[in-house]
Amino acid sequence: MVQHASFIFILDSDANEITAVARFAEPLALTSVFPYLPEMIRSFGIEQNDVAKWAGITSAVFSLSQSVTAVPWGRASDRFGRKPTIIVGLISTMFFFCVWGISTSLPMAITVRAILGSGNGNVGIIRTMVAEMVPEKELQPRAFSIMPLIWSVGSIFGPAFGGFFARPADRFPTVFGDSWFFKAYPFALPNFIAAVFFFISVTTATLFLKETLESKRHKPDWGLLMGERITRSFRRSHSHHHHHAGARRTSFVDGEATAPLVPHKTPPTHPVEDNKTLEAPSMREVFTAQTSINLLCYTFLALHSVAFDQVLPVFLNYPKQEHTPENTNLPFQFSGGFGLDSGRIGTIFTIYGITCGVIQFFVFPPLCNYFGVLRCFRACAFTFPIVYILAPYVVLFESTAGRYTALLIVMFVKACAVIIGFPCMTILLTNSASSLRILGTLNGFATMFSGFGRAFGPAVAGAAFSWGVARGYVITAYWFLALTAIIGAIPIYMLVDYDALTQTPDISDDEEESVSDEGYASDGSVVASGSGNVTSNETAPLLSAKNGVPGYDSVSTSRS
């Protein structure tokens, strides 16, 4: 009953809902670029065969800039709080997305993408917030699937309006045909629409998002006070009609957990130190053997997965080619794409996003609970090379229906692998941390290293695609990704799945009583330590997961 109630708490808590709203604008805006990026690059005067190379470079500078600034953003969130850092990142991204939409040259576009990457470190920070809210291991598959689910939902709408509203003067001549602005800046409208969603995210985060950093969470927040005033009348009305429910369940945003689900908050054993007196986590604390292996695996996963998503729209946009004995020598030499415009590419990516959302919410949590995080991640690592090797061969089907069916099958399998793989990787990385205190820095490094992968992968894959199609080998980029995925799968077999932020194996009730001398209270709750790893009895139910949870006893491993 407690586990069932806790799952409801994870899904229905105001904190997760508001964090999701704050996160929604970013995937929506970032994925809206995919359908029209090849056309945008061609509009700068770039030759067709070079589009993939420059699309990869454009993506690479974004990821490289994001990786360089990820650790400073993570440390800023450890020092100043998660909430203000997230808001600053959202505002920066909102402004420069509008500038990106009015780019008139390739150098300008690349520069703006670099600024976009450096101005936002929210990926790692929001991941840290989720970990701070939900350190209980059996709840992590559901909790860590919420943010990727938001990405999936954003990726449904992003490509749809990105492809639909690009070139509005040509697509909707009766409405925008006389607009000099949209003739001069044909890719501005999707970005202006994305800016509206960013504004909603900024407003929601300012008014309703609760700080999760321990040293900042109890300090006054003018944004929350203003949000409280705005919603007071609605809450009074709700309280009048649902008096009994309101008495039992109060807002998580106000810092109160749901009464029937989580015990009342008790003061920590030691006062929480002010953030100024807490030392920053040392590199030795952050880079343990397991965190280092996890970071390496995460980097390779980001490298080949993001590179595939970057090359795919270029592949779909590349002109169709009739395969003859003169230009085709199977199984390696053949070329050609689908010859699709931005609108149709947007439709395909929308179908892809819907598939990802269904997998994320309905398939991943039960699958992960049954087989375990580590086993699921290893299965995904085995799947990626197969997908990449087979992907270019879909153009060999003679019928249109055959080509599209094969394409959608490949994209579906890839969606399964990436949607299961990334949350599993996040859980493994989070559980390899020695304490909640280092999560901001650790996730900053995760964003940094994965950013290097996201930069290197699209740049090299794009160059390989351009080089290959010029010589009749469209497989070049995809087989490079397959080789990368195989290499990246090797260190996965050195990973272990620790208990959530405890770095110890699951223990029985009798054994639990005997460890109170090592930082655990006799009731099983974690007390403050001299290192600053402060937790309170409030987290007792979250850190005492037992081996009886289905699906985890087979992979839960202690430190050797």
mmCIF file with all atom_site columns, C-alpha atoms in Angstrom, residues 275-429:
data_model
loop_
_atom_site.group_PDB
_atom_site.id
_atom_site.type_symbol
_atom_site.label_atom_id
_atom_site.label_alt_id
_atom_site.label_comp_id
_atom_site.label_asym_id
_atom_site.label_entity_id
_atom_site.label_seq_id
_atom_site.pdbx_PDB_ins_code
_atom_site.Cartn_x
_atom_site.Cartn_y
_atom_site.Cartn_z
_atom_site.occupancy
_atom_site.B_iso_or_equiv
_atom_site.pdbx_formal_charge
_atom_site.auth_seq_id
_atom_site.auth_comp_id
_atom_site.auth_asym_id
_atom_site.auth_atom_id
_atom_site.pdbx_PDB_model_num
ATOM 1   C CA . ASN A 1 275 ? 25.314 27.258 1.733   1.00 0.00 ? 275 ASN A CA 1
ATOM 2   C CA . LYS A 1 276 ? 28.171 29.684 2.251   1.00 0.00 ? 276 LYS A CA 1
ATOM 3   C CA . THR A 1 277 ? 29.739 27.436 4.878   1.00 0.00 ? 277 THR A CA 1
ATOM 4   C CA . LEU A 1 278 ? 29.385 24.238 2.858   1.00 0.00 ? 278 LEU A CA 1
ATOM 5   C CA . GLU A 1 279 ? 32.493 23.353 0.911   1.00 0.00 ? 279 GLU A CA 1
ATOM 6   C CA . ALA A 1 280 ? 32.071 22.542 -2.753  1.00 0.00 ? 280 ALA A CA 1
ATOM 7   C CA . PRO A 1 281 ? 32.287 18.802 -3.481  1.00 0.00 ? 281 PRO A CA 1
ATOM 8   C CA . SER A 1 282 ? 35.835 17.693 -4.188  1.00 0.00 ? 282 SER A CA 1
ATOM 9   C CA . MET A 1 283 ? 36.746 16.007 -7.444  1.00 0.00 ? 283 MET A CA 1
ATOM 10  C CA . ARG A 1 284 ? 37.632 12.872 -5.490  1.00 0.00 ? 284 ARG A CA 1
ATOM 11  C CA . GLU A 1 285 ? 34.083 12.712 -4.178  1.00 0.00 ? 285 GLU A CA 1
ATOM 12  C CA . VAL A 1 286 ? 32.615 13.200 -7.629  1.00 0.00 ? 286 VAL A CA 1
ATOM 13  C CA . PHE A 1 287 ? 34.872 10.925 -9.689  1.00 0.00 ? 287 PHE A CA 1
ATOM 14  C CA . THR A 1 288 ? 34.673 7.496  -8.098  1.00 0.00 ? 288 THR A CA 1
ATOM 15  C CA . ALA A 1 289 ? 35.300 4.386  -10.193 1.00 0.00 ? 289 ALA A CA 1
ATOM 16  C CA . GLN A 1 290 ? 31.613 3.820  -10.846 1.00 0.00 ? 290 GLN A CA 1
ATOM 17  C CA . THR A 1 291 ? 30.706 7.445  -11.549 1.00 0.00 ? 291 THR A CA 1
ATOM 18  C CA . SER A 1 292 ? 33.579 7.601  -14.044 1.00 0.00 ? 292 SER A CA 1
ATOM 19  C CA . ILE A 1 293 ? 32.358 4.490  -15.881 1.00 0.00 ? 293 ILE A CA 1
ATOM 20  C CA . ASN A 1 294 ? 28.810 5.840  -15.849 1.00 0.00 ? 294 ASN A CA 1
ATOM 21  C CA . LEU A 1 295 ? 29.973 9.146  -17.307 1.00 0.00 ? 295 LEU A CA 1
ATOM 22  C CA . LEU A 1 296 ? 31.864 7.307  -20.056 1.00 0.00 ? 296 LEU A CA 1
ATOM 23  C CA . CYS A 1 297 ? 28.789 5.239  -20.940 1.00 0.00 ? 297 CYS A CA 1
ATOM 24  C CA . TYR A 1 298 ? 26.597 8.327  -20.891 1.00 0.00 ? 298 TYR A CA 1
ATOM 25  C CA . THR A 1 299 ? 28.981 10.143 -23.232 1.00 0.00 ? 299 THR A CA 1
ATOM 26  C CA . PHE A 1 300 ? 28.927 7.346  -25.810 1.00 0.00 ? 300 PHE A CA 1
ATOM 27  C CA . LEU A 1 301 ? 25.142 7.024  -25.553 1.00 0.00 ? 301 LEU A CA 1
ATOM 28  C CA . ALA A 1 302 ? 24.688 10.738 -26.202 1.00 0.00 ? 302 ALA A CA 1
ATOM 29  C CA . LEU A 1 303 ? 27.245 10.664 -29.027 1.00 0.00 ? 303 LEU A CA 1
ATOM 30  C CA . HIS A 1 304 ? 25.641 8.055  -31.261 1.00 0.00 ? 304 HIS A CA 1
ATOM 31  C CA . SER A 1 305 ? 21.988 8.630  -30.312 1.00 0.00 ? 305 SER A CA 1
ATOM 32  C CA . VAL A 1 306 ? 21.973 12.373 -30.929 1.00 0.00 ? 306 VAL A CA 1
ATOM 33  C CA . ALA A 1 307 ? 24.085 11.977 -34.071 1.00 0.00 ? 307 ALA A CA 1
ATOM 34  C CA . PHE A 1 308 ? 21.482 9.595  -35.501 1.00 0.00 ? 308 PHE A CA 1
ATOM 35  C CA . ASP A 1 309 ? 18.683 12.084 -34.810 1.00 0.00 ? 309 ASP A CA 1
ATOM 36  C CA . GLN A 1 310 ? 20.746 14.824 -36.461 1.00 0.00 ? 310 GLN A CA 1
ATOM 37  C CA . VAL A 1 311 ? 21.577 12.843 -39.606 1.00 0.00 ? 311 VAL A CA 1
ATOM 38  C CA . LEU A 1 312 ? 18.074 11.416 -40.035 1.00 0.00 ? 312 LEU A CA 1
ATOM 39  C CA . PRO A 1 313 ? 16.332 14.631 -41.252 1.00 0.00 ? 313 PRO A CA 1
ATOM 40  C CA . VAL A 1 314 ? 19.194 15.239 -43.684 1.00 0.00 ? 314 VAL A CA 1
ATOM 41  C CA . PHE A 1 315 ? 18.765 11.675 -44.940 1.00 0.00 ? 315 PHE A CA 1
ATOM 42  C CA . LEU A 1 316 ? 15.007 12.223 -45.314 1.00 0.00 ? 316 LEU A CA 1
ATOM 43  C CA . ASN A 1 317 ? 15.568 15.533 -47.121 1.00 0.00 ? 317 ASN A CA 1
ATOM 44  C CA . TYR A 1 318 ? 18.265 14.171 -49.460 1.00 0.00 ? 318 TYR A CA 1
ATOM 45  C CA . PRO A 1 319 ? 16.957 13.648 -53.042 1.00 0.00 ? 319 PRO A CA 1
ATOM 46  C CA . LYS A 1 320 ? 15.732 10.237 -54.099 1.00 0.00 ? 320 LYS A CA 1
ATOM 47  C CA . GLN A 1 321 ? 17.969 8.296  -56.441 1.00 0.00 ? 321 GLN A CA 1
ATOM 48  C CA . GLU A 1 322 ? 17.157 5.549  -58.896 1.00 0.00 ? 322 GLU A CA 1
ATOM 49  C CA . HIS A 1 323 ? 19.319 2.547  -58.131 1.00 0.00 ? 323 HIS A CA 1
ATOM 50  C CA . THR A 1 324 ? 20.941 1.128  -61.247 1.00 0.00 ? 324 THR A CA 1
ATOM 51  C CA . PRO A 1 325 ? 23.867 -1.269 -61.804 1.00 0.00 ? 325 PRO A CA 1
ATOM 52  C CA . GLU A 1 326 ? 26.026 1.765  -62.596 1.00 0.00 ? 326 GLU A CA 1
ATOM 53  C CA . ASN A 1 327 ? 25.522 3.483  -59.205 1.00 0.00 ? 327 ASN A CA 1
ATOM 54  C CA . THR A 1 328 ? 24.661 0.523  -56.975 1.00 0.00 ? 328 THR A CA 1
ATOM 55  C CA . ASN A 1 329 ? 26.871 -2.333 -55.858 1.00 0.00 ? 329 ASN A CA 1
ATOM 56  C CA . LEU A 1 330 ? 25.212 -4.050 -52.898 1.00 0.00 ? 330 LEU A CA 1
ATOM 57  C CA . PRO A 1 331 ? 25.644 -4.549 -50.030 1.00 0.00 ? 331 PRO A CA 1
ATOM 58  C CA . PHE A 1 332 ? 27.757 -1.431 -49.531 1.00 0.00 ? 332 PHE A CA 1
ATOM 59  C CA . GLN A 1 333 ? 27.589 0.954  -52.459 1.00 0.00 ? 333 GLN A CA 1
ATOM 60  C CA . PHE A 1 334 ? 24.277 2.759  -52.895 1.00 0.00 ? 334 PHE A CA 1
ATOM 61  C CA . SER A 1 335 ? 22.978 6.240  -52.187 1.00 0.00 ? 335 SER A CA 1
ATOM 62  C CA . GLY A 1 336 ? 19.856 8.380  -52.161 1.00 0.00 ? 336 GLY A CA 1
ATOM 63  C CA . GLY A 1 337 ? 17.324 9.571  -49.610 1.00 0.00 ? 337 GLY A CA 1
ATOM 64  C CA . PHE A 1 338 ? 13.593 10.235 -49.405 1.00 0.00 ? 338 PHE A CA 1
ATOM 65  C CA . GLY A 1 339 ? 13.423 13.720 -50.960 1.00 0.00 ? 339 GLY A CA 1
ATOM 66  C CA . LEU A 1 340 ? 11.008 15.078 -48.325 1.00 0.00 ? 340 LEU A CA 1
ATOM 67  C CA . ASP A 1 341 ? 10.325 18.713 -47.462 1.00 0.00 ? 341 ASP A CA 1
ATOM 68  C CA . SER A 1 342 ? 10.232 20.165 -43.942 1.00 0.00 ? 342 SER A CA 1
ATOM 69  C CA . GLY A 1 343 ? 6.483  19.587 -43.542 1.00 0.00 ? 343 GLY A CA 1
ATOM 70  C CA . ARG A 1 344 ? 6.656  15.846 -44.192 1.00 0.00 ? 344 ARG A CA 1
ATOM 71  C CA . ILE A 1 345 ? 9.806  15.481 -42.105 1.00 0.00 ? 345 ILE A CA 1
ATOM 72  C CA . GLY A 1 346 ? 7.946  17.206 -39.272 1.00 0.00 ? 346 GLY A CA 1
ATOM 73  C CA . THR A 1 347 ? 5.100  14.700 -39.606 1.00 0.00 ? 347 THR A CA 1
ATOM 74  C CA . ILE A 1 348 ? 7.495  11.750 -39.407 1.00 0.00 ? 348 ILE A CA 1
ATOM 75  C CA . PHE A 1 349 ? 9.201  13.190 -36.340 1.00 0.00 ? 349 PHE A CA 1
ATOM 76  C CA . THR A 1 350 ? 5.794  13.771 -34.763 1.00 0.00 ? 350 THR A CA 1
ATOM 77  C CA . ILE A 1 351 ? 4.961  10.081 -35.215 1.00 0.00 ? 351 ILE A CA 1
ATOM 78  C CA . TYR A 1 352 ? 8.377  9.304  -33.746 1.00 0.00 ? 352 TYR A CA 1
ATOM 79  C CA . GLY A 1 353 ? 7.647  11.545 -30.757 1.00 0.00 ? 353 GLY A CA 1
ATOM 80  C CA . ILE A 1 354 ? 4.252  9.940  -30.120 1.00 0.00 ? 354 ILE A CA 1
ATOM 81  C CA . THR A 1 355 ? 5.900  6.528  -30.173 1.00 0.00 ? 355 THR A CA 1
ATOM 82  C CA . CYS A 1 356 ? 8.530  7.704  -27.698 1.00 0.00 ? 356 CYS A CA 1
ATOM 83  C CA . GLY A 1 357 ? 5.858  9.070  -25.360 1.00 0.00 ? 357 GLY A CA 1
ATOM 84  C CA . VAL A 1 358 ? 3.918  5.797  -25.327 1.00 0.00 ? 358 VAL A CA 1
ATOM 85  C CA . ILE A 1 359 ? 7.073  3.780  -24.688 1.00 0.00 ? 359 ILE A CA 1
ATOM 86  C CA . GLN A 1 360 ? 8.248  6.190  -22.001 1.00 0.00 ? 360 GLN A CA 1
ATOM 87  C CA . PHE A 1 361 ? 5.110  6.098  -19.922 1.00 0.00 ? 361 PHE A CA 1
ATOM 88  C CA . PHE A 1 362 ? 3.628  2.649  -20.474 1.00 0.00 ? 362 PHE A CA 1
ATOM 89  C CA . VAL A 1 363 ? 6.550  0.387  -21.403 1.00 0.00 ? 363 VAL A CA 1
ATOM 90  C CA . PHE A 1 364 ? 9.648  1.647  -19.612 1.00 0.00 ? 364 PHE A CA 1
ATOM 91  C CA . PRO A 1 365 ? 8.557  1.635  -15.912 1.00 0.00 ? 365 PRO A CA 1
ATOM 92  C CA . PRO A 1 366 ? 7.118  -1.920 -15.769 1.00 0.00 ? 366 PRO A CA 1
ATOM 93  C CA . LEU A 1 367 ? 9.891  -3.272 -17.988 1.00 0.00 ? 367 LEU A CA 1
ATOM 94  C CA . CYS A 1 368 ? 12.546 -1.680 -15.799 1.00 0.00 ? 368 CYS A CA 1
ATOM 95  C CA . ASN A 1 369 ? 10.885 -2.875 -12.597 1.00 0.00 ? 369 ASN A CA 1
ATOM 96  C CA . TYR A 1 370 ? 10.720 -6.438 -13.897 1.00 0.00 ? 370 TYR A CA 1
ATOM 97  C CA . PHE A 1 371 ? 14.151 -6.864 -15.471 1.00 0.00 ? 371 PHE A CA 1
ATOM 98  C CA . GLY A 1 372 ? 16.109 -4.220 -13.573 1.00 0.00 ? 372 GLY A CA 1
ATOM 99  C CA . VAL A 1 373 ? 17.806 -1.022 -14.665 1.00 0.00 ? 373 VAL A CA 1
ATOM 100 C CA . LEU A 1 374 ? 21.147 -2.521 -15.610 1.00 0.00 ? 374 LEU A CA 1
ATOM 101 C CA . ARG A 1 375 ? 19.739 -5.379 -17.674 1.00 0.00 ? 375 ARG A CA 1
ATOM 102 C CA . CYS A 1 376 ? 17.479 -3.023 -19.603 1.00 0.00 ? 376 CYS A CA 1
ATOM 103 C CA . PHE A 1 377 ? 20.390 -0.708 -20.321 1.00 0.00 ? 377 PHE A CA 1
ATOM 104 C CA . ARG A 1 378 ? 22.532 -3.581 -21.590 1.00 0.00 ? 378 ARG A CA 1
ATOM 105 C CA . ALA A 1 379 ? 19.722 -4.711 -23.888 1.00 0.00 ? 379 ALA A CA 1
ATOM 106 C CA . CYS A 1 380 ? 19.480 -1.195 -25.308 1.00 0.00 ? 380 CYS A CA 1
ATOM 107 C CA . ALA A 1 381 ? 23.235 -1.102 -25.890 1.00 0.00 ? 381 ALA A CA 1
ATOM 108 C CA . PHE A 1 382 ? 22.928 -4.320 -27.911 1.00 0.00 ? 382 PHE A CA 1
ATOM 109 C CA . THR A 1 383 ? 20.057 -2.863 -29.984 1.00 0.00 ? 383 THR A CA 1
ATOM 110 C CA . PHE A 1 384 ? 21.659 0.404  -31.119 1.00 0.00 ? 384 PHE A CA 1
ATOM 111 C CA . PRO A 1 385 ? 24.300 -1.049 -33.515 1.00 0.00 ? 385 PRO A CA 1
ATOM 112 C CA . ILE A 1 386 ? 21.676 -3.208 -35.233 1.00 0.00 ? 386 ILE A CA 1
ATOM 113 C CA . VAL A 1 387 ? 19.430 -0.191 -35.817 1.00 0.00 ? 387 VAL A CA 1
ATOM 114 C CA . TYR A 1 388 ? 22.273 1.916  -37.207 1.00 0.00 ? 388 TYR A CA 1
ATOM 115 C CA . ILE A 1 389 ? 23.490 -0.783 -39.588 1.00 0.00 ? 389 ILE A CA 1
ATOM 116 C CA . LEU A 1 390 ? 20.014 -1.400 -41.019 1.00 0.00 ? 390 LEU A CA 1
ATOM 117 C CA . ALA A 1 391 ? 18.826 2.238  -41.221 1.00 0.00 ? 391 ALA A CA 1
ATOM 118 C CA . PRO A 1 392 ? 20.277 3.249  -44.637 1.00 0.00 ? 392 PRO A CA 1
ATOM 119 C CA . TYR A 1 393 ? 18.953 0.118  -46.353 1.00 0.00 ? 393 TYR A CA 1
ATOM 120 C CA . VAL A 1 394 ? 15.344 1.321  -46.072 1.00 0.00 ? 394 VAL A CA 1
ATOM 121 C CA . VAL A 1 395 ? 15.836 3.349  -49.287 1.00 0.00 ? 395 VAL A CA 1
ATOM 122 C CA . LEU A 1 396 ? 16.350 0.126  -51.261 1.00 0.00 ? 396 LEU A CA 1
ATOM 123 C CA . PHE A 1 397 ? 12.669 -0.798 -51.080 1.00 0.00 ? 397 PHE A CA 1
ATOM 124 C CA . GLU A 1 398 ? 11.153 -0.118 -54.475 1.00 0.00 ? 398 GLU A CA 1
ATOM 125 C CA . SER A 1 399 ? 7.631  0.720  -53.323 1.00 0.00 ? 399 SER A CA 1
ATOM 126 C CA . THR A 1 400 ? 6.839  3.885  -51.400 1.00 0.00 ? 400 THR A CA 1
ATOM 127 C CA . ALA A 1 401 ? 4.849  1.908  -48.835 1.00 0.00 ? 401 ALA A CA 1
ATOM 128 C CA . GLY A 1 402 ? 7.770  -0.456 -48.322 1.00 0.00 ? 402 GLY A CA 1
ATOM 129 C CA . ARG A 1 403 ? 10.240 2.384  -47.772 1.00 0.00 ? 403 ARG A CA 1
ATOM 130 C CA . TYR A 1 404 ? 8.054  4.169  -45.246 1.00 0.00 ? 404 TYR A CA 1
ATOM 131 C CA . THR A 1 405 ? 7.147  0.959  -43.419 1.00 0.00 ? 405 THR A CA 1
ATOM 132 C CA . ALA A 1 406 ? 10.808 0.000  -43.099 1.00 0.00 ? 406 ALA A CA 1
ATOM 133 C CA . LEU A 1 407 ? 11.692 3.530  -41.977 1.00 0.00 ? 407 LEU A CA 1
ATOM 134 C CA . LEU A 1 408 ? 9.019  3.570  -39.271 1.00 0.00 ? 408 LEU A CA 1
ATOM 135 C CA . ILE A 1 409 ? 10.076 0.127  -38.008 1.00 0.00 ? 409 ILE A CA 1
ATOM 136 C CA . VAL A 1 410 ? 13.689 1.277  -37.695 1.00 0.00 ? 410 VAL A CA 1
ATOM 137 C CA . MET A 1 411 ? 12.608 4.473  -35.939 1.00 0.00 ? 411 MET A CA 1
ATOM 138 C CA . PHE A 1 412 ? 10.314 2.519  -33.590 1.00 0.00 ? 412 PHE A CA 1
ATOM 139 C CA . VAL A 1 413 ? 13.099 0.159  -32.508 1.00 0.00 ? 413 VAL A CA 1
ATOM 140 C CA . LYS A 1 414 ? 15.453 3.097  -32.070 1.00 0.00 ? 414 LYS A CA 1
ATOM 141 C CA . ALA A 1 415 ? 12.779 4.884  -30.016 1.00 0.00 ? 415 ALA A CA 1
ATOM 142 C CA . CYS A 1 416 ? 12.497 1.863  -27.715 1.00 0.00 ? 416 CYS A CA 1
ATOM 143 C CA . ALA A 1 417 ? 16.252 1.750  -27.211 1.00 0.00 ? 417 ALA A CA 1
ATOM 144 C CA . VAL A 1 418 ? 16.767 5.457  -26.593 1.00 0.00 ? 418 VAL A CA 1
ATOM 145 C CA . ILE A 1 419 ? 13.689 5.998  -24.431 1.00 0.00 ? 419 ILE A CA 1
ATOM 146 C CA . ILE A 1 420 ? 14.612 3.085  -22.182 1.00 0.00 ? 420 ILE A CA 1
ATOM 147 C CA . GLY A 1 421 ? 18.364 3.661  -22.354 1.00 0.00 ? 421 GLY A CA 1
ATOM 148 C CA . PHE A 1 422 ? 18.564 7.299  -21.260 1.00 0.00 ? 422 PHE A CA 1
ATOM 149 C CA . PRO A 1 423 ? 16.442 7.006  -18.070 1.00 0.00 ? 423 PRO A CA 1
ATOM 150 C CA . CYS A 1 424 ? 18.306 3.809  -17.129 1.00 0.00 ? 424 CYS A CA 1
ATOM 151 C CA . MET A 1 425 ? 21.585 5.635  -17.622 1.00 0.00 ? 425 MET A CA 1
ATOM 152 C CA . THR A 1 426 ? 20.327 8.519  -15.475 1.00 0.00 ? 426 THR A CA 1
ATOM 153 C CA . ILE A 1 427 ? 19.281 6.164  -12.672 1.00 0.00 ? 427 ILE A CA 1
ATOM 154 C CA . LEU A 1 428 ? 22.611 4.327  -12.733 1.00 0.00 ? 428 LEU A CA 1
ATOM 155 C CA . LEU A 1 429 ? 24.531 7.601  -12.712 1.00 0.00 ? 429 LEU A CA 1
#
